[in-house]
Coordinates of C-alpha atoms in Angstrom, one line a residue:
M1 CA 0.0 0.1 0.1
A2 CA 1.4 3.4 -1.0
S3 CA 1.0 6.8 0.7
T4 CA 1.7 10.5 -0.3
V5 CA 2.0 13.3 2.4
Y6 CA 0.9 16.7 1.8
R7 CA 2.7 19.7 3.6
Y8 CA -0.4 20.9 4.8
G9 CA -1.0 18.1 7.2
R10 CA -3.6 15.8 4.9
T11 CA -2.5 12.2 4.3
V12 CA -3.8 10.4 1.1
T13 CA -3.6 6.7 0.9
S14 CA -4.1 4.8 -2.4
G15 CA -5.9 1.4 -2.3
D16 CA -5.7 -1.5 -4.7
G17 CA -6.7 -0.7 -8.2
L18 CA -7.2 3.2 -7.6
Q19 CA -6.9 5.1 -10.8
V20 CA -6.4 8.9 -10.4
Y21 CA -7.0 10.9 -13.5
P22 CA -5.3 14.6 -13.3
S23 CA -8.0 16.2 -15.7
A24 CA -10.5 15.5 -13.0
I25 CA -9.8 18.6 -10.7
G26 CA -7.7 21.4 -10.7
L27 CA -4.6 21.9 -8.7
H28 CA -5.8 22.1 -5.0
Q29 CA -4.8 25.9 -4.2
L30 CA -5.2 27.1 -0.3
P31 CA -6.3 30.5 0.4
E32 CA -3.8 33.1 1.2
S33 CA -5.8 34.3 3.9
L34 CA -4.9 31.1 6.0
G35 CA -1.4 32.3 6.4
I36 CA 0.2 29.2 5.8
E37 CA 3.3 28.7 3.7
A38 CA 4.1 25.7 1.6
T39 CA 7.9 25.3 2.6
P40 CA 10.1 23.3 0.4
V41 CA 11.4 20.3 2.1
E42 CA 13.5 17.4 1.4
L43 CA 11.7 14.0 1.6
G44 CA 14.7 11.9 2.6
P45 CA 14.3 8.7 4.7
S46 CA 12.2 9.4 8.0
P47 CA 10.6 7.4 10.8
G48 CA 7.2 8.3 9.1
P49 CA 5.0 10.9 7.7
Q50 CA 5.1 14.3 9.3
T51 CA 2.0 16.6 9.5
L52 CA 1.2 20.2 10.4
P53 CA -1.5 21.5 12.7
I54 CA -4.3 22.3 10.1
P55 CA -7.0 25.2 11.0
Q56 CA -10.6 24.0 11.1
K57 CA -11.1 26.4 8.0
E58 CA -8.8 24.2 5.8
L59 CA -10.5 21.0 7.0
A60 CA -13.8 22.2 5.8
L61 CA -12.2 23.2 2.2
D62 CA -10.3 19.7 2.1
R63 CA -13.2 17.3 2.2
A64 CA -13.1 15.5 -0.9
T65 CA -13.3 11.8 -1.5
T66 CA -10.0 9.8 -2.3
A67 CA -10.7 9.3 -5.8
Q68 CA -10.7 13.0 -6.1
F69 CA -7.4 13.8 -5.1
Q70 CA -4.9 14.5 -7.6
L71 CA -1.1 13.4 -6.9
A72 CA 1.1 16.3 -6.7
S73 CA 3.9 16.3 -9.1
S74 CA 7.6 16.8 -7.7
S75 CA 7.4 20.5 -8.8
D76 CA 4.2 21.1 -7.0
L77 CA 5.9 19.8 -3.6
K78 CA 9.0 22.1 -4.8
V79 CA 11.3 19.1 -4.1
P80 CA 14.6 19.9 -5.9
S81 CA 15.2 18.0 -9.1
G82 CA 18.3 16.7 -8.0
S83 CA 17.3 15.5 -4.8
R84 CA 17.5 11.7 -3.8
S85 CA 14.0 11.5 -3.3
S86 CA 13.1 12.5 -6.8
S87 CA 15.3 10.5 -8.6
K88 CA 14.4 7.3 -6.6
S89 CA 10.8 7.7 -7.2
K90 CA 11.4 8.2 -10.9
R91 CA 13.3 4.9 -10.5
L92 CA 10.8 3.0 -8.5
L93 CA 7.7 4.2 -10.9
P94 CA 8.6 1.6 -13.7
L95 CA 8.9 -1.1 -11.2
V96 CA 5.9 -0.4 -9.6
M97 CA 3.9 -0.3 -12.8
A98 CA 5.7 -3.6 -13.9
A99 CA 4.6 -5.2 -10.8
I100 CA 0.9 -4.0 -11.2
I101 CA 0.8 -5.5 -14.7
V102 CA 2.1 -8.6 -13.8
A103 CA -0.5 -8.9 -11.0
V104 CA -3.3 -8.1 -13.3
I105 CA -2.1 -10.9 -15.8
V106 CA -1.7 -13.4 -13.1
L107 CA -5.3 -12.7 -11.8
A108 CA -6.6 -12.8 -15.5
L109 CA -5.3 -16.3 -15.7
A110 CA -6.0 -17.8 -12.2
I111 CA -9.6 -16.4 -11.9
P112 CA -11.0 -18.5 -15.0
L113 CA -8.7 -21.4 -14.0
A114 CA -10.1 -21.5 -10.5
L115 CA -13.7 -21.4 -11.7
Q116 CA -12.8 -24.4 -14.2
L117 CA -11.6 -26.4 -11.4
R118 CA -14.6 -25.7 -9.4
K119 CA -16.9 -27.1 -12.1
P120 CA -18.1 -30.7 -11.6
S121 CA -16.0 -33.1 -13.9
K122 CA -17.8 -34.8 -16.9
P123 CA -17.8 -38.3 -17.1
R124 CA -15.4 -39.8 -20.0
S125 CA -17.3 -39.9 -23.2
L126 CA -17.3 -43.8 -24.4
V127 CA -18.8 -45.3 -27.2
N128 CA -21.9 -47.2 -26.4
S129 CA -21.9 -45.6 -22.7
N130 CA -25.1 -44.0 -23.1
S131 CA -27.2 -47.1 -23.5
T132 CA -26.9 -47.6 -19.3
T133 CA -28.5 -44.9 -17.4
R134 CA -28.3 -45.8 -13.5
I135 CA -29.0 -43.7 -10.6
L136 CA -25.5 -43.0 -9.6
N137 CA -25.6 -39.4 -9.0
I138 CA -27.8 -40.0 -5.8
L139 CA -25.8 -41.4 -3.0
P140 CA -27.5 -43.4 -0.2
T141 CA -26.6 -42.8 3.5
S142 CA -27.9 -46.4 4.4
G143 CA -28.8 -49.7 2.4
P144 CA -27.6 -50.7 -0.9
F145 CA -25.5 -48.6 -3.2
N146 CA -27.8 -47.0 -6.1
G147 CA -26.8 -49.2 -9.0
T148 CA -25.6 -52.4 -7.1
G149 CA -24.6 -55.5 -8.9
L150 CA -26.1 -58.5 -7.6
A151 CA -24.8 -62.3 -7.5
L152 CA -26.3 -65.3 -6.0
T153 CA -24.5 -68.4 -4.7
T154 CA -26.3 -71.5 -4.0
L155 CA -25.1 -74.3 -1.8
N156 CA -27.2 -77.6 -1.8
L157 CA -30.7 -76.8 -3.1
T158 CA -32.2 -80.5 -2.7
S159 CA -31.6 -81.2 0.8
I160 CA -30.7 -78.0 3.1
P161 CA -30.8 -75.2 0.6
D162 CA -28.2 -72.6 1.7
L163 CA -28.6 -69.1 -0.5
S164 CA -26.2 -66.1 -0.2
L165 CA -27.3 -62.9 -2.1
F166 CA -24.1 -60.5 -2.7
Y167 CA -24.6 -56.6 -3.2
Q168 CA -22.6 -53.6 -2.6
D169 CA -23.8 -51.2 0.4
Y170 CA -23.8 -47.6 0.5
N171 CA -20.2 -47.4 1.5
S172 CA -19.1 -49.4 -1.7
Q173 CA -18.4 -52.3 0.4
I174 CA -19.6 -55.7 -0.7
R175 CA -21.8 -57.6 1.5
R176 CA -24.2 -60.7 1.7
L177 CA -27.4 -61.7 2.8
H178 CA -27.9 -65.5 3.8
S179 CA -30.9 -67.8 3.7
I180 CA -30.8 -71.2 5.2
E181 CA -33.5 -73.9 4.7
L182 CA -35.5 -71.3 2.6
S183 CA -35.8 -68.8 5.8
P184 CA -35.9 -65.2 5.3
F185 CA -32.7 -63.6 4.3
T186 CA -30.9 -62.1 6.9
G187 CA -27.7 -59.5 6.9
G188 CA -24.9 -58.5 9.5
F189 CA -22.1 -60.8 8.3
P190 CA -18.5 -59.7 7.7
I191 CA -17.6 -57.4 4.6
V192 CA -16.6 -59.4 1.7
A193 CA -14.7 -56.9 0.1
S194 CA -13.9 -53.1 0.5
N195 CA -12.0 -52.3 -2.8
A196 CA -14.8 -52.5 -5.3
R197 CA -15.7 -49.4 -7.5
N198 CA -18.9 -48.0 -7.2
A199 CA -21.7 -49.7 -8.8
T200 CA -19.4 -52.7 -9.8
P201 CA -21.0 -55.5 -11.6
L202 CA -20.8 -58.9 -9.8
T203 CA -21.2 -62.4 -10.7
S204 CA -20.3 -65.8 -8.8
L205 CA -20.3 -69.6 -9.4
T206 CA -19.6 -72.6 -7.3
Y207 CA -18.2 -75.9 -7.9
P208 CA -17.2 -79.0 -6.2
T209 CA -13.5 -80.0 -5.7
N210 CA -11.9 -83.4 -6.3
Y211 CA -11.8 -83.7 -2.6
G212 CA -15.6 -83.3 -1.9
A213 CA -15.3 -79.4 -0.7
L214 CA -16.9 -76.4 -2.5
N215 CA -15.2 -73.6 -4.1
S216 CA -17.1 -70.5 -4.5
H217 CA -15.8 -67.6 -6.6
L218 CA -17.1 -64.0 -6.6
Y219 CA -16.0 -61.6 -9.4
Y220 CA -16.0 -57.8 -9.5
I221 CA -14.4 -54.8 -10.4
D222 CA -12.0 -52.8 -8.2
I223 CA -11.5 -48.9 -7.8
N224 CA -8.9 -49.2 -10.6
D225 CA -11.4 -50.9 -12.9
T226 CA -9.3 -53.8 -12.6
L227 CA -11.2 -57.3 -12.6
Q228 CA -10.8 -59.1 -9.2
E229 CA -11.9 -62.3 -7.5
L230 CA -12.6 -63.7 -4.1
Y231 CA -12.8 -67.4 -3.4
S232 CA -14.1 -69.4 -0.5
T233 CA -13.8 -73.1 0.6
D234 CA -15.4 -73.1 3.7
H235 CA -19.0 -72.5 2.7
L236 CA -18.6 -68.6 2.4
T237 CA -17.3 -68.2 6.2
T238 CA -13.9 -66.5 5.0
W239 CA -13.0 -65.0 2.0
Q240 CA -9.4 -64.8 0.3
L241 CA -8.3 -62.5 -2.8
G242 CA -7.6 -64.7 -5.9
S243 CA -5.2 -64.5 -8.3
L244 CA -7.3 -63.2 -11.3
G245 CA -6.2 -59.4 -10.1
D246 CA -2.5 -60.4 -10.6
C247 CA -3.4 -60.5 -14.5
K248 CA -4.1 -56.9 -14.6
I249 CA -6.9 -57.3 -16.9
M250 CA -8.8 -53.9 -17.2
A251 CA -12.5 -53.4 -17.6
S252 CA -14.3 -50.3 -19.4
V253 CA -15.2 -47.8 -16.7
S254 CA -18.8 -47.8 -17.9
S255 CA -19.4 -51.7 -17.8
T256 CA -22.5 -52.8 -16.0
A257 CA -22.5 -56.9 -16.2
L258 CA -20.0 -59.8 -15.6
A259 CA -20.7 -63.2 -16.3
A260 CA -18.9 -66.6 -15.7
F261 CA -19.7 -70.4 -16.1
F262 CA -17.7 -73.5 -14.9
S263 CA -17.2 -76.8 -16.5
D264 CA -15.0 -79.9 -15.1
H265 CA -14.6 -81.3 -18.4
W266 CA -15.2 -79.1 -21.5
L267 CA -13.1 -75.8 -20.4
G268 CA -9.8 -77.1 -19.5
Q269 CA -6.6 -76.4 -21.5
D270 CA -6.6 -79.5 -23.5
G271 CA -10.4 -79.1 -24.1
N272 CA -11.0 -81.9 -21.6
G273 CA -10.3 -80.4 -18.0
T274 CA -11.5 -77.7 -15.5
G275 CA -12.0 -74.2 -16.7
I276 CA -13.7 -71.4 -16.1
R277 CA -14.9 -68.7 -18.8
L278 CA -15.3 -65.3 -17.5
Y279 CA -17.1 -62.4 -19.7
Y280 CA -16.6 -58.7 -19.1
G281 CA -16.9 -55.5 -20.9
A282 CA -13.3 -54.4 -22.0
P283 CA -12.1 -50.7 -22.5
D284 CA -12.7 -50.9 -26.3
N285 CA -16.4 -51.3 -25.5
Q286 CA -16.8 -54.4 -26.4
I287 CA -17.5 -57.9 -24.7
H288 CA -14.5 -60.1 -24.1
E289 CA -14.0 -63.7 -23.1
L290 CA -11.3 -64.6 -20.7
A291 CA -10.3 -68.4 -19.8
L292 CA -9.3 -69.2 -16.4
F293 CA -7.8 -72.5 -15.2
P294 CA -8.2 -73.2 -11.4
N295 CA -5.4 -75.7 -11.4
V296 CA -3.0 -73.6 -13.1
G297 CA -2.8 -70.5 -11.2
S298 CA -2.4 -66.8 -11.7
Q299 CA -2.8 -67.5 -15.7
C300 CA -5.5 -65.7 -17.7
F301 CA -5.7 -66.2 -21.2
S302 CA -7.9 -64.0 -23.5
Q303 CA -10.1 -66.1 -25.7
F304 CA -12.6 -64.4 -27.8
V305 CA -13.8 -60.6 -28.8
F306 CA -17.5 -60.5 -29.5
S307 CA -17.1 -57.8 -32.2
G308 CA -19.7 -55.0 -32.5
T309 CA -21.2 -55.8 -29.1
N310 CA -21.8 -53.2 -26.6
G311 CA -19.8 -54.0 -23.5
N312 CA -21.2 -51.2 -21.5
A313 CA -25.0 -52.9 -21.5
G314 CA -26.3 -55.7 -19.6
F315 CA -25.4 -59.4 -21.0
T316 CA -25.6 -62.8 -19.3
S317 CA -24.5 -66.4 -20.1
V318 CA -25.9 -69.9 -19.9
F319 CA -23.8 -73.2 -20.0
S320 CA -24.9 -76.7 -20.1
D321 CA -22.2 -78.9 -18.6
E322 CA -24.2 -82.0 -20.2
S323 CA -24.2 -81.2 -23.7
G324 CA -21.1 -78.3 -23.6
V325 CA -23.0 -75.9 -25.0
G326 CA -22.9 -72.2 -24.0
S327 CA -24.8 -69.0 -25.0
L328 CA -24.4 -65.5 -24.3
Y329 CA -27.2 -63.0 -24.3
L330 CA -26.0 -59.6 -25.2
F331 CA -26.6 -56.1 -27.1
D332 CA -24.9 -55.0 -30.0
E333 CA -23.4 -51.7 -30.6
N334 CA -27.0 -50.6 -31.9
N335 CA -28.6 -52.0 -28.7
A336 CA -30.2 -54.7 -30.7
F337 CA -30.5 -57.8 -28.5
Q338 CA -28.4 -60.7 -29.8
V339 CA -27.7 -64.3 -28.9
W340 CA -24.3 -66.0 -29.6
S341 CA -23.7 -69.5 -28.9
I342 CA -20.5 -72.1 -28.7
N343 CA -20.5 -75.7 -28.7
F344 CA -17.2 -76.9 -26.7
N345 CA -18.0 -80.6 -27.1
D346 CA -16.7 -81.2 -30.6
T347 CA -18.2 -84.6 -30.6
H348 CA -21.5 -83.0 -31.0
D349 CA -23.4 -82.5 -34.3
T350 CA -21.1 -80.6 -36.7
T351 CA -23.9 -79.3 -38.8
R352 CA -25.0 -76.9 -35.8
P353 CA -23.5 -73.2 -36.5
A354 CA -22.3 -73.2 -32.9
C355 CA -19.6 -76.1 -33.2
C356 CA -16.2 -76.9 -32.4
G357 CA -15.3 -74.1 -29.9
K358 CA -16.3 -70.9 -32.3
W359 CA -18.7 -68.6 -31.3
V360 CA -21.2 -67.5 -33.8
E361 CA -24.3 -65.0 -33.8
E362 CA -27.2 -67.2 -33.6
T363 CA -30.3 -64.6 -34.6
N364 CA -31.1 -61.1 -33.6
E365 CA -34.1 -61.5 -31.1
A366 CA -36.7 -59.2 -32.3
N367 CA -39.7 -61.1 -30.9
Y368 CA -39.7 -59.2 -27.7
S369 CA -39.8 -55.6 -26.8
V370 CA -36.4 -55.5 -24.5
K371 CA -35.5 -52.0 -23.1
A372 CA -32.1 -50.9 -24.2
N373 CA -30.7 -50.1 -20.7
T374 CA -31.9 -53.4 -19.0
A375 CA -29.8 -55.8 -17.3
L376 CA -30.0 -59.4 -18.3
S377 CA -30.4 -62.6 -16.1
S378 CA -31.1 -66.3 -16.8
N379 CA -31.7 -69.2 -14.5
G380 CA -30.9 -71.6 -17.3
G381 CA -34.6 -72.0 -18.4
E382 CA -35.7 -68.6 -18.9
L383 CA -34.1 -65.3 -19.7
C384 CA -35.5 -62.1 -17.6
F385 CA -35.1 -58.6 -18.8
Q386 CA -37.0 -55.3 -18.6
Q387 CA -39.6 -54.5 -21.5
T388 CA -39.7 -51.3 -22.9
S389 CA -42.8 -50.7 -20.5
S390 CA -40.5 -51.3 -17.5
E391 CA -41.9 -54.5 -16.3
I392 CA -39.8 -57.7 -16.2
K393 CA -40.5 -60.4 -18.5
C394 CA -39.0 -64.1 -18.5
P395 CA -39.5 -66.1 -21.7
P396 CA -38.4 -69.5 -21.9
I397 CA -35.1 -70.2 -23.7
S398 CA -35.2 -72.9 -26.5
T399 CA -33.2 -76.2 -25.4
L400 CA -31.7 -76.5 -28.9
A401 CA -30.3 -73.4 -30.2
G402 CA -30.2 -71.2 -26.8
T403 CA -32.6 -68.7 -28.3
L404 CA -35.9 -67.3 -26.9
L405 CA -39.1 -68.7 -28.1
P406 CA -41.2 -66.6 -29.8
P407 CA -44.3 -65.8 -28.1
S408 CA -46.3 -67.6 -30.9
E409 CA -44.6 -70.7 -29.8
L410 CA -45.4 -70.7 -26.0
S411 CA -47.9 -73.0 -25.0
D412 CA -50.3 -72.9 -21.9
T413 CA -47.9 -74.6 -19.9
M414 CA -44.9 -72.6 -21.2
T415 CA -45.7 -69.2 -20.3
A416 CA -43.6 -65.9 -20.2
P417 CA -44.0 -64.8 -16.8
V418 CA -44.2 -61.1 -16.3
V419 CA -43.4 -59.5 -13.1
P420 CA -46.1 -57.0 -11.6
G421 CA -45.3 -53.5 -12.3
F422 CA -46.2 -51.7 -9.1
Q423 CA -42.6 -51.7 -8.0
I424 CA -40.6 -51.1 -11.1
P425 CA -36.8 -51.7 -11.2
Q426 CA -34.9 -48.3 -11.1
P427 CA -33.3 -47.4 -14.5
G428 CA -30.3 -49.7 -15.5
S429 CA -31.2 -52.1 -12.2
A430 CA -29.3 -55.2 -11.9
L431 CA -31.3 -58.4 -12.3
L432 CA -31.1 -61.9 -10.8
A433 CA -33.1 -64.6 -11.9
A434 CA -32.9 -68.2 -10.0
W435 CA -35.1 -71.0 -9.8
L436 CA -35.4 -72.0 -5.9
P437 CA -37.3 -74.7 -4.0
M438 CA -40.3 -73.5 -1.9
P439 CA -40.9 -74.3 1.9
G440 CA -42.7 -77.5 2.1
T441 CA -44.3 -79.7 -0.5
L442 CA -44.7 -76.8 -3.2
P443 CA -42.8 -77.0 -6.6
W444 CA -40.0 -74.6 -7.2
E445 CA -40.3 -71.4 -8.3
L446 CA -38.9 -68.7 -10.3
N447 CA -37.5 -65.8 -8.2
V448 CA -36.2 -62.3 -9.4
F449 CA -34.2 -59.8 -7.3
Y450 CA -33.5 -56.4 -8.3
Q451 CA -33.5 -52.7 -6.9
I452 CA -36.3 -50.2 -7.0
D453 CA -35.9 -46.4 -7.0
S454 CA -35.9 -46.0 -3.2
G455 CA -32.9 -48.2 -3.3
D456 CA -34.3 -51.1 -1.5
L457 CA -33.7 -54.5 -2.9
I458 CA -36.5 -56.7 -3.9
Q459 CA -37.1 -60.4 -4.0
Y460 CA -40.2 -61.4 -6.1
A461 CA -41.4 -65.1 -6.3
D462 CA -44.0 -66.6 -8.6
A463 CA -45.2 -69.0 -6.0
T464 CA -47.5 -71.3 -8.1
G465 CA -48.8 -68.2 -10.1
T466 CA -49.1 -65.5 -7.2
W467 CA -46.3 -63.2 -7.2
V468 CA -44.9 -62.6 -3.5
N469 CA -42.9 -59.4 -2.8
T470 CA -40.3 -59.2 -0.3
T471 CA -37.9 -56.2 0.8
L472 CA -34.3 -57.8 1.5
P473 CA -32.9 -56.3 5.0
A474 CA -29.7 -55.0 3.3
R475 CA -28.2 -52.3 5.0

């Protein structure tokens, strides 16, 4: 801050950004009647400005705003031109002006940058990424995460059914709900994983080992968009991080689905051993197939790329260990519903398109009105999806080609259930379909799990034609 001292006792302080225009007012003249003489003085270094007593009349004449003052020149103050103060002021003036110019430039650059940094970041624009709209901008404070993935593990459905439903809570931690002997699901179990990215897709599978135990795998995407797996060998009591993460397989930042299946004699490295196939949306926004071999360790093999598919939309897989035929239900890059099939058993009929370990596109499924951002789920006998009306429909799957039976071929005993629409899934909700036994002597029933707009997880069960709705105790 700069100051100028007037010999008649008034000190004027110039603030930041103050501009004084000499043409605005004339020179400040003092009346001769005051008897005050402006005496030249050398403005050398001094402890501070010195002022003279000012008569009351002078103060009355001197009431002007700071912006109206005109800085006096060296001649007005009658400072000798050769004085040290004069030469020093002339030398400092260019430096002061340069500092002001630099400050203005810095502010001009810094303010827009600061405003830009305060703007919310926009998601990366990805091919196909606009096909799945989820409620991710509404962060809950309890219960499931909006847009949570869902996965179901079933152990021993025939004698003592043991079910575990996996989901992501509002803190992005993966948890599980448990039901034993078809009792209501309960929570409160230890956290399964805490490094999952928001709204990670989930998928799981369970298979027996050679020594009679069960291996359970849970696949997800971590905060670095890397594929990860957890596995348990003690009936889901404890979980260990698997070796999939060591392969550093990256997923698309917008992917919404994972799918996997297991075989102990069709998917091995030699075509006859134990193997797993995992399907995911890759950074190129297409669906990729990954081969995993439990007996080999941390080795991952890229098997196939489903060219022209939408890796950011919903997809699901079905596999028959009896026939060796697998099917993948997905959307292409134009969001048209497709079915791809493969026959891992090369001893089967070679006249079928899906033969001998080669994936082929069976058909475009145009018989049903499928919503573009729907998730897909299959229990092996039906494929469940959201219709354009947002209601869930589950038409049967052909046992021959893996395609959906058209409505014209559905008999009275082969209905395509429609889940009642008074609790519609939230946009892009994960879907999970499973055939589960019913308590007592009743037959098995179709169960559909999904998330509604409130964030609650819903279990719908078709109990002999009557849908029963249950809100799950997810926390």
